Amino acid sequence: MDLHEQLKKLFPDHEVSNEPEVIEEKTHKLLVQKEPMICKFEKRKGKPTTIIEGYEGEDEDFKILAKEIKTKLSVGGSFKDGAIIIQGDYRDKIMKILQEKGFKTKRVGG
């Protein structure tokens, strides 16, 4: 007994369709702002962290940006209280990524 026969017994009313499912991709536009985003270095519990603040758009957009930065740099981090916290000192690389996206950045600390 193959899989199709087993499924037919479990779901006798189901009809198989040969049409492929179409998944729509959402394009997400980030708000490019006039004020620069602040990219600062801080030590928390003795470990270096990079903090990005100053995004004026929605939190969901900022979370998407945080995820993109974390995957591009292959580092850990989080999004808390309107700030992206990245593990390690990656200010220069993050500023380059943000500038490629059209954001103005400002380096703070060290």
mmCIF file of C-alpha atoms in Angstrom:
data_model
loop_
_atom_site.group_PDB
_atom_site.id
_atom_site.type_symbol
_atom_site.label_atom_id
_atom_site.label_comp_id
_atom_site.label_asym_id
_atom_site.label_seq_id
_atom_site.Cartn_x
_atom_site.Cartn_y
_atom_site.Cartn_z
ATOM 1 C CA MET A 1 0.000 0.000 0.000
ATOM 2 C CA ASP A 2 1.588 3.263 -1.065
ATOM 3 C CA LEU A 3 1.200 6.689 0.498
ATOM 4 C CA HIS A 4 -1.540 7.894 -1.868
ATOM 5 C CA GLU A 5 -3.742 4.911 -1.028
ATOM 6 C CA GLN A 6 -3.231 5.424 2.700
ATOM 7 C CA LEU A 7 -4.117 9.107 2.430
ATOM 8 C CA LYS A 8 -7.205 8.231 0.343
ATOM 9 C CA LYS A 9 -8.405 5.980 3.178
ATOM 10 C CA LEU A 10 -7.809 8.680 5.782
ATOM 11 C CA PHE A 11 -9.325 11.514 3.715
ATOM 12 C CA PRO A 12 -11.842 10.057 1.253
ATOM 13 C CA ASP A 13 -13.371 13.439 0.295
ATOM 14 C CA HIS A 14 -10.049 15.093 -0.578
ATOM 15 C CA GLU A 15 -9.322 15.774 -4.236
ATOM 16 C CA VAL A 16 -5.746 16.159 -5.431
ATOM 17 C CA SER A 17 -5.007 19.293 -7.430
ATOM 18 C CA ASN A 18 -2.059 19.491 -9.792
ATOM 19 C CA GLU A 19 -1.806 23.285 -9.649
ATOM 20 C CA PRO A 20 1.284 24.587 -7.854
ATOM 21 C CA GLU A 21 0.686 26.889 -4.909
ATOM 22 C CA VAL A 22 1.556 30.503 -5.535
ATOM 23 C CA ILE A 23 3.229 32.215 -2.596
ATOM 24 C CA GLU A 24 3.300 35.988 -2.737
ATOM 25 C CA GLU A 25 6.401 37.655 -1.408
ATOM 26 C CA LYS A 26 5.956 40.897 0.447
ATOM 27 C CA THR A 27 8.435 43.581 -0.399
ATOM 28 C CA HIS A 28 9.201 45.630 2.660
ATOM 29 C CA LYS A 29 10.312 49.230 2.367
ATOM 30 C CA LEU A 30 12.359 50.644 5.224
ATOM 31 C CA LEU A 31 11.850 54.252 6.219
ATOM 32 C CA VAL A 32 14.947 56.222 5.282
ATOM 33 C CA GLN A 33 15.117 59.059 7.755
ATOM 34 C CA LYS A 34 16.736 62.460 7.909
ATOM 35 C CA GLU A 35 18.345 62.041 11.334
ATOM 36 C CA PRO A 36 21.379 59.735 11.499
ATOM 37 C CA MET A 37 21.196 56.389 13.264
ATOM 38 C CA ILE A 38 23.574 56.162 16.214
ATOM 39 C CA CYS A 39 26.008 53.260 16.213
ATOM 40 C CA LYS A 40 27.818 53.049 19.551
ATOM 41 C CA PHE A 41 30.182 50.707 21.353
ATOM 42 C CA GLU A 42 29.577 49.642 24.928
ATOM 43 C CA LYS A 43 30.841 46.979 27.298
ATOM 44 C CA ARG A 44 28.126 45.026 29.069
ATOM 45 C CA LYS A 45 29.162 42.527 31.721
ATOM 46 C CA GLY A 46 32.717 42.814 30.431
ATOM 47 C CA LYS A 47 31.815 41.866 26.868
ATOM 48 C CA PRO A 48 31.879 44.223 23.854
ATOM 49 C CA THR A 49 28.521 45.103 22.305
ATOM 50 C CA THR A 50 27.457 47.342 19.454
ATOM 51 C CA ILE A 51 24.199 49.245 19.916
ATOM 52 C CA ILE A 52 22.217 50.810 17.071
ATOM 53 C CA GLU A 53 19.600 53.403 18.010
ATOM 54 C CA GLY A 54 17.652 56.211 16.456
ATOM 55 C CA TYR A 55 15.336 54.528 13.948
ATOM 56 C CA GLU A 56 12.168 56.572 13.492
ATOM 57 C CA GLY A 57 10.062 53.990 11.640
ATOM 58 C CA GLU A 58 8.001 51.092 12.939
ATOM 59 C CA ASP A 59 9.429 48.536 15.363
ATOM 60 C CA GLU A 60 8.655 45.685 12.948
ATOM 61 C CA ASP A 61 10.843 47.300 10.270
ATOM 62 C CA PHE A 62 13.634 47.782 12.808
ATOM 63 C CA LYS A 63 13.366 44.104 13.816
ATOM 64 C CA ILE A 64 13.688 43.074 10.158
ATOM 65 C CA LEU A 65 16.758 45.294 9.843
ATOM 66 C CA ALA A 66 18.214 43.720 13.014
ATOM 67 C CA LYS A 67 17.728 40.228 11.645
ATOM 68 C CA GLU A 68 19.348 41.188 8.345
ATOM 69 C CA ILE A 69 22.392 42.692 10.083
ATOM 70 C CA LYS A 70 22.782 39.656 12.338
ATOM 71 C CA THR A 71 22.639 37.231 9.406
ATOM 72 C CA LYS A 72 25.055 39.252 7.253
ATOM 73 C CA LEU A 73 27.611 39.426 10.067
ATOM 74 C CA SER A 74 26.862 35.910 11.412
ATOM 75 C CA VAL A 75 26.667 37.164 14.983
ATOM 76 C CA GLY A 76 24.181 37.016 17.822
ATOM 77 C CA GLY A 77 22.145 39.882 19.112
ATOM 78 C CA SER A 78 18.711 41.083 20.081
ATOM 79 C CA PHE A 79 16.176 43.852 19.700
ATOM 80 C CA LYS A 80 15.151 45.585 22.945
ATOM 81 C CA ASP A 81 13.561 48.929 23.773
ATOM 82 C CA GLY A 82 13.963 50.402 20.296
ATOM 83 C CA ALA A 83 17.640 49.424 19.982
ATOM 84 C CA ILE A 84 19.507 46.674 18.162
ATOM 85 C CA ILE A 85 22.129 45.039 20.372
ATOM 86 C CA ILE A 86 24.834 43.108 18.499
ATOM 87 C CA GLN A 87 27.421 40.940 20.253
ATOM 88 C CA GLY A 88 30.922 42.219 19.502
ATOM 89 C CA ASP A 89 32.424 45.436 18.123
ATOM 90 C CA TYR A 90 31.136 45.633 14.541
ATOM 91 C CA ARG A 91 30.529 49.383 14.256
ATOM 92 C CA ASP A 92 32.393 49.856 10.970
ATOM 93 C CA LYS A 93 30.757 46.887 9.237
ATOM 94 C CA ILE A 94 27.279 47.812 10.508
ATOM 95 C CA MET A 95 27.716 51.425 9.446
ATOM 96 C CA LYS A 96 28.744 50.253 5.962
ATOM 97 C CA ILE A 97 25.656 47.997 5.700
ATOM 98 C CA LEU A 98 23.353 50.811 6.833
ATOM 99 C CA GLN A 99 24.927 53.322 4.450
ATOM 100 C CA GLU A 100 24.447 50.912 1.540
ATOM 101 C CA LYS A 101 20.752 50.836 2.436
ATOM 102 C CA GLY A 102 20.617 54.647 2.334
ATOM 103 C CA PHE A 103 20.720 55.430 6.058
ATOM 104 C CA LYS A 104 22.839 58.152 7.586
ATOM 105 C CA THR A 105 24.961 56.899 10.462
ATOM 106 C CA LYS A 106 26.874 58.463 13.303
ATOM 107 C CA ARG A 107 29.672 56.697 15.181
ATOM 108 C CA VAL A 108 29.659 57.223 18.943
ATOM 109 C CA GLY A 109 32.286 56.091 21.444
ATOM 110 C CA GLY A 110 35.942 55.244 20.863
#
